PDB file of C-alpha atoms and ligand atoms in Angstrom:
ATOM      1  CA  MET A   1       0.000   0.000   0.000  1.00 93.00           C
ATOM      2  CA  ILE A   2       1.406   3.405  -0.979  1.00 97.00           C
ATOM      3  CA  LEU A   3       0.812   6.240   1.473  1.00 98.00           C
ATOM      4  CA  GLY A   4       1.811   9.891   1.641  1.00 98.00           C
ATOM      5  CA  GLY A   5       3.114  11.723   4.682  1.00 98.00           C
ATOM      6  CA  ILE A   6       4.023  15.327   5.391  1.00 98.00           C
ATOM      7  CA  GLU A   7       6.013  16.600   8.339  1.00 98.00           C
ATOM      8  CA  ALA A   8       4.957  20.226   8.184  1.00 97.00           C
ATOM      9  CA  GLY A   9       7.400  22.431  10.081  1.00 93.00           C
ATOM     10  CA  GLY A  10       8.123  26.128  10.395  1.00 89.00           C
ATOM     11  CA  THR A  11      11.179  25.967   8.135  1.00 91.00           C
ATOM     12  CA  LYS A  12      10.458  23.011   5.886  1.00 95.00           C
ATOM     13  CA  PHE A  13       7.781  20.555   4.761  1.00 97.00           C
ATOM     14  CA  VAL A  14       9.249  17.051   4.520  1.00 98.00           C
ATOM     15  CA  CYS A  15       7.042  15.113   2.098  1.00 98.00           C
ATOM     16  CA  VAL A  16       7.426  11.327   1.954  1.00 98.00           C
ATOM     17  CA  VAL A  17       5.921   8.496   0.001  1.00 98.00           C
ATOM     18  CA  GLY A  18       6.059   5.199   1.852  1.00 98.00           C
ATOM     19  CA  THR A  19       4.329   2.012   2.891  1.00 97.00           C
ATOM     20  CA  GLU A  20       1.985   0.991   5.688  1.00 95.00           C
ATOM     21  CA  LYS A  21       5.037  -0.551   7.377  1.00 96.00           C
ATOM     22  CA  GLY A  22       6.556   2.906   7.677  1.00 96.00           C
ATOM     23  CA  GLU A  23       9.228   2.349   5.006  1.00 97.00           C
ATOM     24  CA  ILE A  24      10.087   5.608   3.259  1.00 97.00           C
ATOM     25  CA  LEU A  25      10.408   5.162  -0.516  1.00 98.00           C
ATOM     26  CA  GLU A  26      10.773   8.758  -1.638  1.00 97.00           C
ATOM     27  CA  ARG A  27      11.299  12.069   0.073  1.00 97.00           C
ATOM     28  CA  LYS A  28      11.156  15.729  -0.971  1.00 98.00           C
ATOM     29  CA  VAL A  29      11.965  18.703   1.211  1.00 98.00           C
ATOM     30  CA  ILE A  30      10.025  21.876   0.402  1.00 98.00           C
ATOM     31  CA  PRO A  31      10.871  25.168   2.167  1.00 97.00           C
ATOM     32  CA  THR A  32       8.078  26.723   4.260  1.00 95.00           C
ATOM     33  CA  THR A  33       7.331  30.103   2.653  1.00 95.00           C
ATOM     34  CA  ASP A  34       3.759  31.316   2.230  1.00 95.00           C
ATOM     35  CA  PRO A  35       0.910  28.790   2.228  1.00 96.00           C
ATOM     36  CA  GLU A  36       0.091  29.084  -1.469  1.00 97.00           C
ATOM     37  CA  GLU A  37       3.632  28.555  -2.708  1.00 97.00           C
ATOM     38  CA  THR A  38       4.455  25.763  -0.262  1.00 97.00           C
ATOM     39  CA  LEU A  39       1.164  23.874  -0.654  1.00 98.00           C
ATOM     40  CA  ASN A  40       1.315  24.118  -4.465  1.00 98.00           C
ATOM     41  CA  ALA A  41       4.748  22.492  -4.391  1.00 98.00           C
ATOM     42  CA  VAL A  42       3.416  19.794  -2.024  1.00 98.00           C
ATOM     43  CA  ILE A  43       0.456  19.123  -4.342  1.00 98.00           C
ATOM     44  CA  GLU A  44       2.762  18.927  -7.350  1.00 97.00           C
ATOM     45  CA  PHE A  45       4.945  16.344  -5.594  1.00 97.00           C
ATOM     46  CA  PHE A  46       2.100  14.086  -4.449  1.00 97.00           C
ATOM     47  CA  GLY A  47       0.125  14.630  -7.678  1.00 93.00           C
ATOM     48  CA  GLY A  48       2.677  12.499  -9.499  1.00 87.00           C
ATOM     49  CA  GLN A  49       2.351   9.620  -7.007  1.00 93.00           C
ATOM     50  CA  SER A  50      -0.563   7.256  -6.543  1.00 91.00           C
ATOM     51  CA  ILE A  51      -1.043   7.535  -2.785  1.00 97.00           C
ATOM     52  CA  GLU A  52      -4.072   5.949  -1.138  1.00 97.00           C
ATOM     53  CA  ALA A  53      -4.154   8.317   1.834  1.00 97.00           C
ATOM     54  CA  LEU A  54      -2.279  11.275   3.271  1.00 98.00           C
ATOM     55  CA  GLY A  55      -1.137  11.934   6.842  1.00 98.00           C
ATOM     56  CA  ILE A  56      -0.100  15.425   7.935  1.00 98.00           C
ATOM     57  CA  ALA A  57       2.090  15.872  11.013  1.00 98.00           C
ATOM     58  CA  SER A  58       1.842  19.599  11.546  1.00 97.00           C
ATOM     59  CA  PHE A  59       3.350  22.382  13.595  1.00 94.00           C
ATOM     60  CA  GLY A  60       0.757  23.896  15.907  1.00 88.00           C
ATOM     61  CA  PRO A  61      -1.487  25.165  17.052  1.00 94.00           C
ATOM     62  CA  VAL A  62      -3.689  23.165  14.736  1.00 96.00           C
ATOM     63  CA  ALA A  63      -7.298  21.974  15.066  1.00 97.00           C
ATOM     64  CA  VAL A  64      -6.983  18.188  15.312  1.00 96.00           C
ATOM     65  CA  ASP A  65     -10.478  17.290  16.534  1.00 92.00           C
ATOM     66  CA  PRO A  66     -12.849  16.435  13.644  1.00 88.00           C
ATOM     67  CA  ALA A  67     -15.665  17.997  15.699  1.00 89.00           C
ATOM     68  CA  HIS A  68     -13.842  21.364  15.830  1.00 88.00           C
ATOM     69  CA  PRO A  69     -15.395  23.916  13.426  1.00 89.00           C
ATOM     70  CA  ASN A  70     -11.958  24.646  11.986  1.00 93.00           C
ATOM     71  CA  TYR A  71     -10.817  21.015  11.847  1.00 95.00           C
ATOM     72  CA  GLY A  72      -7.639  20.731   9.818  1.00 97.00           C
ATOM     73  CA  SER A  73      -6.727  24.434   9.990  1.00 97.00           C
ATOM     74  CA  ILE A  74      -3.642  26.021  11.427  1.00 95.00           C
ATOM     75  CA  LEU A  75      -4.843  28.338  14.206  1.00 94.00           C
ATOM     76  CA  LYS A  76      -3.372  31.549  15.643  1.00 87.00           C
ATOM     77  CA  THR A  77       0.382  31.249  15.145  1.00 78.00           C
ATOM     78  CA  PRO A  78       3.400  33.562  15.158  1.00 76.00           C
ATOM     79  CA  LYS A  79       3.912  32.356  11.561  1.00 76.00           C
ATOM     80  CA  LEU A  80       1.281  34.920  10.579  1.00 79.00           C
ATOM     81  CA  ALA A  81       0.948  33.963   6.917  1.00 91.00           C
ATOM     82  CA  TRP A  82      -0.204  30.487   8.004  1.00 94.00           C
ATOM     83  CA  ALA A  83      -2.836  31.499  10.575  1.00 93.00           C
ATOM     84  CA  ASP A  84      -6.280  30.140   9.602  1.00 94.00           C
ATOM     85  CA  THR A  85      -4.907  28.120   6.674  1.00 96.00           C
ATOM     86  CA  PRO A  86      -7.207  25.097   6.129  1.00 97.00           C
ATOM     87  CA  ILE A  87      -4.246  22.905   5.266  1.00 97.00           C
ATOM     88  CA  LEU A  88      -6.080  19.562   5.517  1.00 97.00           C
ATOM     89  CA  HIS A  89      -8.992  20.732   3.388  1.00 96.00           C
ATOM     90  CA  ILE A  90      -6.741  22.200   0.677  1.00 97.00           C
ATOM     91  CA  LEU A  91      -4.624  19.057   0.356  1.00 97.00           C
ATOM     92  CA  GLN A  92      -7.564  16.669   0.549  1.00 95.00           C
ATOM     93  CA  GLU A  93      -9.417  18.528  -2.208  1.00 95.00           C
ATOM     94  CA  ALA A  94      -6.385  18.731  -4.442  1.00 97.00           C
ATOM     95  CA  LEU A  95      -5.244  15.124  -4.012  1.00 97.00           C
ATOM     96  CA  GLY A  96      -8.664  13.469  -3.756  1.00 95.00           C
ATOM     97  CA  CYS A  97      -7.717  10.910  -1.109  1.00 95.00           C
ATOM     98  CA  PRO A  98      -8.551  10.453   2.583  1.00 95.00           C
ATOM     99  CA  ALA A  99      -6.351  12.622   4.761  1.00 96.00           C
ATOM    100  CA  VAL A 100      -5.846  13.179   8.460  1.00 96.00           C
ATOM    101  CA  ILE A 101      -3.918  15.762  10.460  1.00 97.00           C
ATOM    102  CA  ASP A 102      -2.349  15.720  13.894  1.00 98.00           C
ATOM    103  CA  THR A 103       0.486  17.507  15.637  1.00 98.00           C
ATOM    104  CA  ASP A 104       4.052  16.668  14.618  1.00 97.00           C
ATOM    105  CA  VAL A 105       4.784  15.415  18.138  1.00 98.00           C
ATOM    106  CA  ASN A 106       1.651  13.254  18.359  1.00 98.00           C
ATOM    107  CA  ALA A 107       2.666  11.721  15.020  1.00 98.00           C
ATOM    108  CA  ALA A 108       6.171  11.074  16.377  1.00 98.00           C
ATOM    109  CA  ALA A 109       4.696   9.440  19.501  1.00 98.00           C
ATOM    110  CA  LEU A 110       2.566   7.211  17.267  1.00 98.00           C
ATOM    111  CA  ALA A 111       5.558   6.268  15.093  1.00 98.00           C
ATOM    112  CA  GLU A 112       7.758   5.434  18.089  1.00 98.00           C
ATOM    113  CA  ALA A 113       4.916   3.368  19.595  1.00 98.00           C
ATOM    114  CA  LYS A 114       4.376   1.387  16.391  1.00 97.00           C
ATOM    115  CA  LYS A 115       7.849   1.169  14.874  1.00 97.00           C
ATOM    116  CA  GLY A 116      10.385   2.734  17.208  1.00 98.00           C
ATOM    117  CA  ASN A 117      11.726   2.550  20.736  1.00 98.00           C
ATOM    118  CA  ALA A 118       8.303   2.224  22.370  1.00 98.00           C
ATOM    119  CA  TRP A 119       7.209  -0.791  20.277  1.00 98.00           C
ATOM    120  CA  ASP A 120       7.035  -2.914  23.447  1.00 98.00           C
ATOM    121  CA  ALA A 121       5.183  -0.309  25.567  1.00 98.00           C
ATOM    122  CA  LYS A 122       1.433   0.314  25.744  1.00 98.00           C
ATOM    123  CA  SER A 123       1.840   4.081  26.042  1.00 98.00           C
ATOM    124  CA  CYS A 124       4.455   6.513  24.838  1.00 98.00           C
ATOM    125  CA  LEU A 125       5.241  10.122  25.540  1.00 98.00           C
ATOM    126  CA  TYR A 126       7.334  11.828  22.846  1.00 98.00           C
ATOM    127  CA  LEU A 127       9.041  15.091  23.751  1.00 98.00           C
ATOM    128  CA  THR A 128      11.057  17.120  21.278  1.00 98.00           C
ATOM    129  CA  ILE A 129      13.612  19.619  22.559  1.00 98.00           C
ATOM    130  CA  GLY A 130      14.722  21.828  19.691  1.00 96.00           C
ATOM    131  CA  THR A 131      13.889  25.387  18.643  1.00 94.00           C
ATOM    132  CA  GLY A 132      10.819  24.855  20.794  1.00 95.00           C
ATOM    133  CA  VAL A 133       9.693  22.115  23.146  1.00 97.00           C
ATOM    134  CA  GLY A 134       6.597  20.035  22.382  1.00 97.00           C
ATOM    135  CA  GLY A 135       5.128  16.733  23.391  1.00 98.00           C
ATOM    136  CA  GLY A 136       2.711  14.101  22.127  1.00 98.00           C
ATOM    137  CA  PHE A 137       1.139  11.134  23.883  1.00 98.00           C
ATOM    138  CA  TYR A 138      -0.068   7.800  22.530  1.00 98.00           C
ATOM    139  CA  ASN A 139      -2.071   5.447  24.720  1.00 97.00           C
ATOM    140  CA  GLY A 140      -3.939   3.341  22.181  1.00 96.00           C
ATOM    141  CA  GLU A 141      -5.034   6.643  20.689  1.00 95.00           C
ATOM    142  CA  LEU A 142      -3.461  10.071  20.405  1.00 97.00           C
ATOM    143  CA  LEU A 143      -4.222  12.588  23.129  1.00 97.00           C
ATOM    144  CA  HIS A 144      -6.126  15.658  21.895  1.00 96.00           C
ATOM    145  CA  GLY A 145      -8.367  17.020  24.644  1.00 94.00           C
ATOM    146  CA  ARG A 146      -9.607  20.573  24.265  1.00 93.00           C
ATOM    147  CA  LEU A 147      -7.077  21.418  21.525  1.00 94.00           C
ATOM    148  CA  HIS A 148      -3.951  19.306  21.896  1.00 96.00           C
ATOM    149  CA  PRO A 149      -1.295  19.157  24.596  1.00 97.00           C
ATOM    150  CA  GLU A 150       1.268  21.979  24.752  1.00 97.00           C
ATOM    151  CA  MET A 151       3.774  20.165  26.923  1.00 98.00           C
ATOM    152  CA  GLY A 152       6.539  22.694  26.351  1.00 97.00           C
ATOM    153  CA  HIS A 153       4.602  25.303  28.287  1.00 97.00           C
ATOM    154  CA  ILE A 154       4.293  23.627  31.675  1.00 98.00           C
ATOM    155  CA  LEU A 155       5.515  26.029  34.331  1.00 97.00           C
ATOM    156  CA  LEU A 156       8.640  25.179  36.278  1.00 96.00           C
ATOM    157  CA  PRO A 157      10.467  26.899  39.122  1.00 91.00           C
ATOM    158  CA  THR A 158      13.155  29.395  38.171  1.00 79.00           C
ATOM    159  CA  GLY A 159      16.320  29.878  40.048  1.00 66.00           C
ATOM    160  CA  LEU A 160      18.289  26.657  39.551  1.00 75.00           C
ATOM    161  CA  ASP A 161      20.999  29.093  38.487  1.00 81.00           C
ATOM    162  CA  GLY A 162      19.057  32.360  38.449  1.00 85.00           C
ATOM    163  CA  PHE A 163      18.012  32.073  34.788  1.00 92.00           C
ATOM    164  CA  LYS A 164      14.476  33.399  34.350  1.00 94.00           C
ATOM    165  CA  GLY A 165      13.632  31.777  31.006  1.00 96.00           C
ATOM    166  CA  ILE A 166      12.818  33.288  27.622  1.00 96.00           C
ATOM    167  CA  CYS A 167       9.260  32.223  26.756  1.00 96.00           C
ATOM    168  CA  PRO A 168       7.454  35.451  25.753  1.00 95.00           C
ATOM    169  CA  PHE A 169       4.283  34.092  27.376  1.00 95.00           C
ATOM    170  CA  HIS A 170       5.600  32.478  30.549  1.00 95.00           C
ATOM    171  CA  GLY A 171       9.302  33.102  31.000  1.00 96.00           C
ATOM    172  CA  ASN A 172      10.081  30.001  33.007  1.00 96.00           C
ATOM    173  CA  CYS A 173       8.108  27.283  31.251  1.00 97.00           C
ATOM    174  CA  LEU A 174       9.933  24.151  30.064  1.00 98.00           C
ATOM    175  CA  GLU A 175      10.443  25.666  26.605  1.00 97.00           C
ATOM    176  CA  GLY A 176      11.527  28.982  28.089  1.00 97.00           C
ATOM    177  CA  LEU A 177      14.197  27.166  30.110  1.00 97.00           C
ATOM    178  CA  VAL A 178      15.591  24.318  27.969  1.00 97.00           C
ATOM    179  CA  SER A 179      14.832  24.910  24.259  1.00 97.00           C
ATOM    180  CA  GLY A 180      17.894  25.430  22.058  1.00 97.00           C
ATOM    181  CA  PRO A 181      17.460  29.239  22.079  1.00 97.00           C
ATOM    182  CA  ALA A 182      16.952  29.204  25.887  1.00 97.00           C
ATOM    183  CA  ILE A 183      20.204  27.276  26.389  1.00 97.00           C
ATOM    184  CA  GLU A 184      21.925  29.728  24.041  1.00 97.00           C
ATOM    185  CA  ALA A 185      20.572  32.657  26.070  1.00 96.00           C
ATOM    186  CA  GLN A 186      21.994  31.117  29.244  1.00 95.00           C
ATOM    187  CA  ALA A 187      25.390  30.121  27.907  1.00 94.00           C
ATOM    188  CA  GLY A 188      26.018  32.976  25.468  1.00 95.00           C
ATOM    189  CA  LYS A 189      26.702  30.570  22.580  1.00 97.00           C
ATOM    190  CA  LYS A 190      24.813  28.119  20.395  1.00 98.00           C
ATOM    191  CA  ALA A 191      23.816  24.926  22.215  1.00 98.00           C
ATOM    192  CA  GLU A 192      25.740  22.748  19.754  1.00 98.00           C
ATOM    193  CA  LEU A 193      28.962  24.652  20.581  1.00 98.00           C
ATOM    194  CA  ILE A 194      28.776  24.269  24.378  1.00 98.00           C
ATOM    195  CA  GLU A 195      31.281  21.793  25.819  1.00 97.00           C
ATOM    196  CA  GLU A 196      30.112  18.684  27.578  1.00 97.00           C
ATOM    197  CA  GLU A 197      31.792  19.823  30.824  1.00 97.00           C
ATOM    198  CA  ASP A 198      29.949  23.155  30.924  1.00 96.00           C
ATOM    199  CA  PRO A 199      27.837  23.359  34.116  1.00 95.00           C
ATOM    200  CA  VAL A 200      24.883  24.671  32.095  1.00 95.00           C
ATOM    201  CA  TRP A 201      24.155  21.068  31.038  1.00 97.00           C
ATOM    202  CA  ASP A 202      23.564  20.013  34.657  1.00 96.00           C
ATOM    203  CA  VAL A 203      20.943  22.739  34.993  1.00 96.00           C
ATOM    204  CA  VAL A 204      19.373  21.810  31.651  1.00 97.00           C
ATOM    205  CA  ALA A 205      19.258  18.097  32.561  1.00 97.00           C
ATOM    206  CA  GLU A 206      17.790  18.822  35.990  1.00 97.00           C
ATOM    207  CA  THR A 207      15.096  21.049  34.469  1.00 97.00           C
ATOM    208  CA  ILE A 208      14.206  18.506  31.763  1.00 98.00           C
ATOM    209  CA  ALA A 209      14.000  15.793  34.453  1.00 98.00           C
ATOM    210  CA  MET A 210      11.684  17.989  36.509  1.00 98.00           C
ATOM    211  CA  GLY A 211       9.385  18.351  33.501  1.00 98.00           C
ATOM    212  CA  LEU A 212       9.486  14.603  32.887  1.00 98.00           C
ATOM    213  CA  VAL A 213       8.600  13.829  36.497  1.00 98.00           C
ATOM    214  CA  ASN A 214       5.522  16.047  36.091  1.00 98.00           C
ATOM    215  CA  PHE A 215       4.519  14.257  32.875  1.00 98.00           C
ATOM    216  CA  GLN A 216       5.135  10.892  34.553  1.00 98.00           C
ATOM    217  CA  MET A 217       2.871  11.781  37.470  1.00 98.00           C
ATOM    218  CA  ILE A 218       0.054  13.025  35.227  1.00 98.00           C
ATOM    219  CA  LEU A 219       0.100  10.696  32.214  1.00 98.00           C
ATOM    220  CA  SER A 220       1.936   7.645  33.571  1.00 98.00           C
ATOM    221  CA  PRO A 221       3.650   6.807  30.263  1.00 98.00           C
ATOM    222  CA  GLU A 222       5.273   3.388  29.923  1.00 98.00           C
ATOM    223  CA  ARG A 223       8.072   4.933  27.864  1.00 98.00           C
ATOM    224  CA  ILE A 224       9.408   8.458  27.331  1.00 99.00           C
ATOM    225  CA  ILE A 225      11.188   9.292  24.082  1.00 98.00           C
ATOM    226  CA  LEU A 226      13.331  12.428  23.897  1.00 98.00           C
ATOM    227  CA  GLY A 227      14.067  13.815  20.436  1.00 97.00           C
ATOM    228  CA  GLY A 228      15.005  17.145  18.841  1.00 96.00           C
ATOM    229  CA  GLY A 229      18.292  18.907  18.169  1.00 96.00           C
ATOM    230  CA  VAL A 230      19.263  19.506  21.805  1.00 98.00           C
ATOM    231  CA  MET A 231      19.016  15.776  22.571  1.00 98.00           C
ATOM    232  CA  HIS A 232      21.792  15.139  20.047  1.00 97.00           C
ATOM    233  CA  GLN A 233      23.899  15.896  23.152  1.00 98.00           C
ATOM    234  CA  CYS A 234      23.965  12.216  24.198  1.00 97.00           C
ATOM    235  CA  HIS A 235      25.587  13.024  27.562  1.00 98.00           C
ATOM    236  CA  LEU A 236      22.264  14.548  28.618  1.00 98.00           C
ATOM    237  CA  PHE A 237      20.626  11.112  28.855  1.00 98.00           C
ATOM    238  CA  PRO A 238      22.571   9.747  31.860  1.00 98.00           C
ATOM    239  CA  ARG A 239      22.260  13.118  33.603  1.00 98.00           C
ATOM    240  CA  ILE A 240      18.473  13.136  33.034  1.00 98.00           C
ATOM    241  CA  HIS A 241      18.227   9.507  34.227  1.00 98.00           C
ATOM    242  CA  ARG A 242      20.013  10.332  37.484  1.00 98.00           C
ATOM    243  CA  ALA A 243      17.950  13.475  38.123  1.00 98.00           C
ATOM    244  CA  PHE A 244      14.639  11.758  37.247  1.00 98.00           C
ATOM    245  CA  TYR A 245      15.413   8.884  39.639  1.00 98.00           C
ATOM    246  CA  ARG A 246      16.402  11.295  42.402  1.00 98.00           C
ATOM    247  CA  LEU A 247      13.327  13.532  41.932  1.00 98.00           C
ATOM    248  CA  ILE A 248      10.885  10.575  41.875  1.00 98.00           C
ATOM    249  CA  ASN A 249      12.491   9.806  45.229  1.00 98.00           C
ATOM    250  CA  GLY A 250      11.065   6.305  45.565  1.00 98.00           C
ATOM    251  CA  TYR A 251       7.446   7.435  45.176  1.00 98.00           C
ATOM    252  CA  LEU A 252       6.963   5.429  41.969  1.00 98.00           C
ATOM    253  CA  PRO A 253       8.382   1.911  41.585  1.00 97.00           C
ATOM    254  CA  PHE A 254      11.442   2.642  39.420  1.00 98.00           C
ATOM    255  CA  THR A 255      14.866   1.102  39.865  1.00 98.00           C
ATOM    256  CA  GLU A 256      17.828   3.118  38.542  1.00 98.00           C
ATOM    257  CA  ASP A 257      18.247   0.536  35.810  1.00 98.00           C
ATOM    258  CA  GLN A 258      14.578   0.773  34.776  1.00 98.00           C
ATOM    259  CA  VAL A 259      14.887   4.547  34.404  1.00 98.00           C
ATOM    260  CA  LYS A 260      17.637   3.999  31.784  1.00 98.00           C
ATOM    261  CA  HIS A 261      15.207   1.952  29.680  1.00 98.00           C
ATOM    262  CA  HIS A 262      12.283   4.242  30.437  1.00 98.00           C
ATOM    263  CA  ILE A 263      13.723   7.482  29.044  1.00 99.00           C
ATOM    264  CA  VAL A 264      15.336   6.834  25.664  1.00 98.00           C
ATOM    265  CA  TYR A 265      16.219   8.409  22.305  1.00 98.00           C
ATOM    266  CA  PRO A 266      13.921   7.952  19.264  1.00 98.00           C
ATOM    267  CA  GLY A 267      14.408   4.597  17.555  1.00 98.00           C
ATOM    268  CA  LEU A 268      13.448   6.255  14.277  1.00 97.00           C
ATOM    269  CA  GLY A 269      15.877   9.143  14.835  1.00 95.00           C
ATOM    270  CA  ASP A 270      14.959  12.254  12.925  1.00 91.00           C
ATOM    271  CA  ASP A 271      12.443  10.262  10.814  1.00 95.00           C
ATOM    272  CA  ALA A 272       9.956   9.878  13.692  1.00 97.00           C
ATOM    273  CA  GLY A 273       7.730  12.707  12.376  1.00 97.00           C
ATOM    274  CA  SER A 274       7.740  11.484   8.754  1.00 98.00           C
ATOM    275  CA  VAL A 275       7.061   7.860   9.686  1.00 98.00           C
ATOM    276  CA  GLY A 276       4.356   9.160  12.056  1.00 98.00           C
ATOM    277  CA  ALA A 277       2.738  10.984   9.131  1.00 98.00           C
ATOM    278  CA  LEU A 278       2.585   7.664   7.232  1.00 98.00           C
ATOM    279  CA  MET A 279       1.039   5.992  10.300  1.00 97.00           C
ATOM    280  CA  LEU A 280      -1.568   8.786  10.426  1.00 97.00           C
ATOM    281  CA  ALA A 281      -2.382   8.131   6.754  1.00 97.00           C
ATOM    282  CA  LEU A 282      -2.902   4.467   7.585  1.00 96.00           C
ATOM    283  CA  ASN A 283      -5.165   5.443  10.499  1.00 90.00           C
ATOM    284  CA  SER A 284      -7.319   7.530   8.173  1.00 87.00           C
ATOM    285  CA  LEU A 285      -7.957   4.468   5.987  1.00 90.00           C
ATOM    286  CA  GLU A 286      -8.769   2.310   8.992  1.00 83.00           C
ATOM    287  CA  ASP A 287     -11.211   4.957  10.291  1.00 72.00           C
ATOM    288  CA  LYS A 288     -12.890   5.029   6.901  1.00 65.00           C
ATOM    289  CA  ARG A 289     -13.273   1.250   6.801  1.00 62.00           C
ATOM    290  CA  ARG A 290     -14.761   1.279  10.283  1.00 57.00           C
ATOM    291  CA  VAL A 291     -17.369   3.887   9.232  1.00 50.00           C
ATOM    292  CA  ARG A 292     -18.371   1.770   6.222  1.00 42.00           C
TER     293      ARG A 292
HETATM  294  P1  ADP B   1      13.454  22.353  15.013  1.00 97.51           P
HETATM  295  O1  ADP B   1      13.094  22.344  16.451  1.00 97.51           O
HETATM  296  O2  ADP B   1      13.581  23.730  14.458  1.00 97.51           O
HETATM  297  O3  ADP B   1      12.607  21.459  14.177  1.00 97.51           O
HETATM  298  P2  ADP B   1      15.851  20.993  15.856  1.00 97.51           P
HETATM  299  O4  ADP B   1      15.133  19.911  16.574  1.00 97.51           O
HETATM  300  O5  ADP B   1      17.081  20.586  15.070  1.00 97.51           O
HETATM  301  O6  ADP B   1      14.925  21.744  14.843  1.00 97.51           O
HETATM  302  O7  ADP B   1      16.257  22.076  16.918  1.00 97.51           O
HETATM  303  C1  ADP B   1      17.068  23.161  16.633  1.00 97.51           C
HETATM  304  C2  ADP B   1      17.637  23.693  17.931  1.00 97.51           C
HETATM  305  O8  ADP B   1      18.414  22.661  18.542  1.00 97.51           O
HETATM  306  C3  ADP B   1      18.532  24.890  17.792  1.00 97.51           C
HETATM  307  O9  ADP B   1      18.241  25.810  18.845  1.00 97.51           O
HETATM  308  C4  ADP B   1      19.933  24.342  17.921  1.00 97.51           C
HETATM  309  O10 ADP B   1      20.794  25.266  18.560  1.00 97.51           O
HETATM  310  C5  ADP B   1      19.739  23.112  18.774  1.00 97.51           C
HETATM  311  N1  ADP B   1      20.641  22.041  18.372  1.00 97.51           N
HETATM  312  C6  ADP B   1      20.746  21.463  17.143  1.00 97.51           C
HETATM  313  N2  ADP B   1      21.720  20.525  17.139  1.00 97.51           N
HETATM  314  C7  ADP B   1      22.247  20.499  18.382  1.00 97.51           C
HETATM  315  C8  ADP B   1      23.275  19.755  19.012  1.00 97.51           C
HETATM  316  N3  ADP B   1      23.993  18.839  18.358  1.00 97.51           N
HETATM  317  N4  ADP B   1      23.515  20.017  20.314  1.00 97.51           N
HETATM  318  C9  ADP B   1      22.817  20.940  20.992  1.00 97.51           C
HETATM  319  N5  ADP B   1      21.842  21.675  20.448  1.00 97.51           N
HETATM  320  C10 ADP B   1      21.558  21.476  19.163  1.00 97.51           C
HETATM  321 ZN1   ZN B   2       5.804  29.133  27.602  1.00 97.51          ZN
END
């Protein structure tokens, strides 16, 4: 079965053609400019392929509930040109196949649960730590709620080292404290250029662990996957494991060894979003069959 997937991001749209097993057969990267130009290029790419369904893993905020009056539209966003763009509707009309949209991080959680490092877990939290911080949750289905989770904006205490955070809305939310730009603001240089020995990483790891403890207490995930550019710093994993274990403080039944297998990197690497888009496409076909 040939499916289409789009990982729609603020800088690029990664379009893939692949199978229901999540194998990627073809890929095209289209820069994110204005909606008309970008979506026309997307339509041109998929128009030449015979896809049975399309999955869109989108930046947010996006209306992901089919009952929402603006289902499938990008909502109020700092990327002003894209606000109110009915992205799902436009692509569905142009390509004439079933299509479904969800957040990029929900799609990544789905992909990791089906094909990645949470294949053996019943529930999976996926957190990306990059330009922003966002999270998705799969527990047999993807968590939407009133809009969709905005896990990067949970509020955390300031003052681990006096840094107040850079989120324009909250200052010291998780994103305001540990996103790539937040780390850069603390250290005075790009996150990828900071040495492993720099004490800023201890603060970053402690803050990430604090966020993860909160997610653990609320959602009780069986596995936590950490992706995004910042997590390319592999030394963060053992630091986060130690801090998570210490902060849980025996309240939940975790051994130190279990924590190492509980919080892991994405098995699909940077393809989690694209594979997730293919899994969304597959879901849309299954939904359709169920309705019939
Ligand atoms: P995006 O979030 O824009 O989709 P990324 O997940 O690659 O893209 O995140 C980009 C952010 O991650 C930037 O702030 C960058 O400084 C940071 N980053 C990228 N690579 C690394 C790295 N190897 N180590 C630390 N930070 C990194
Ligand atoms: Zn915030």
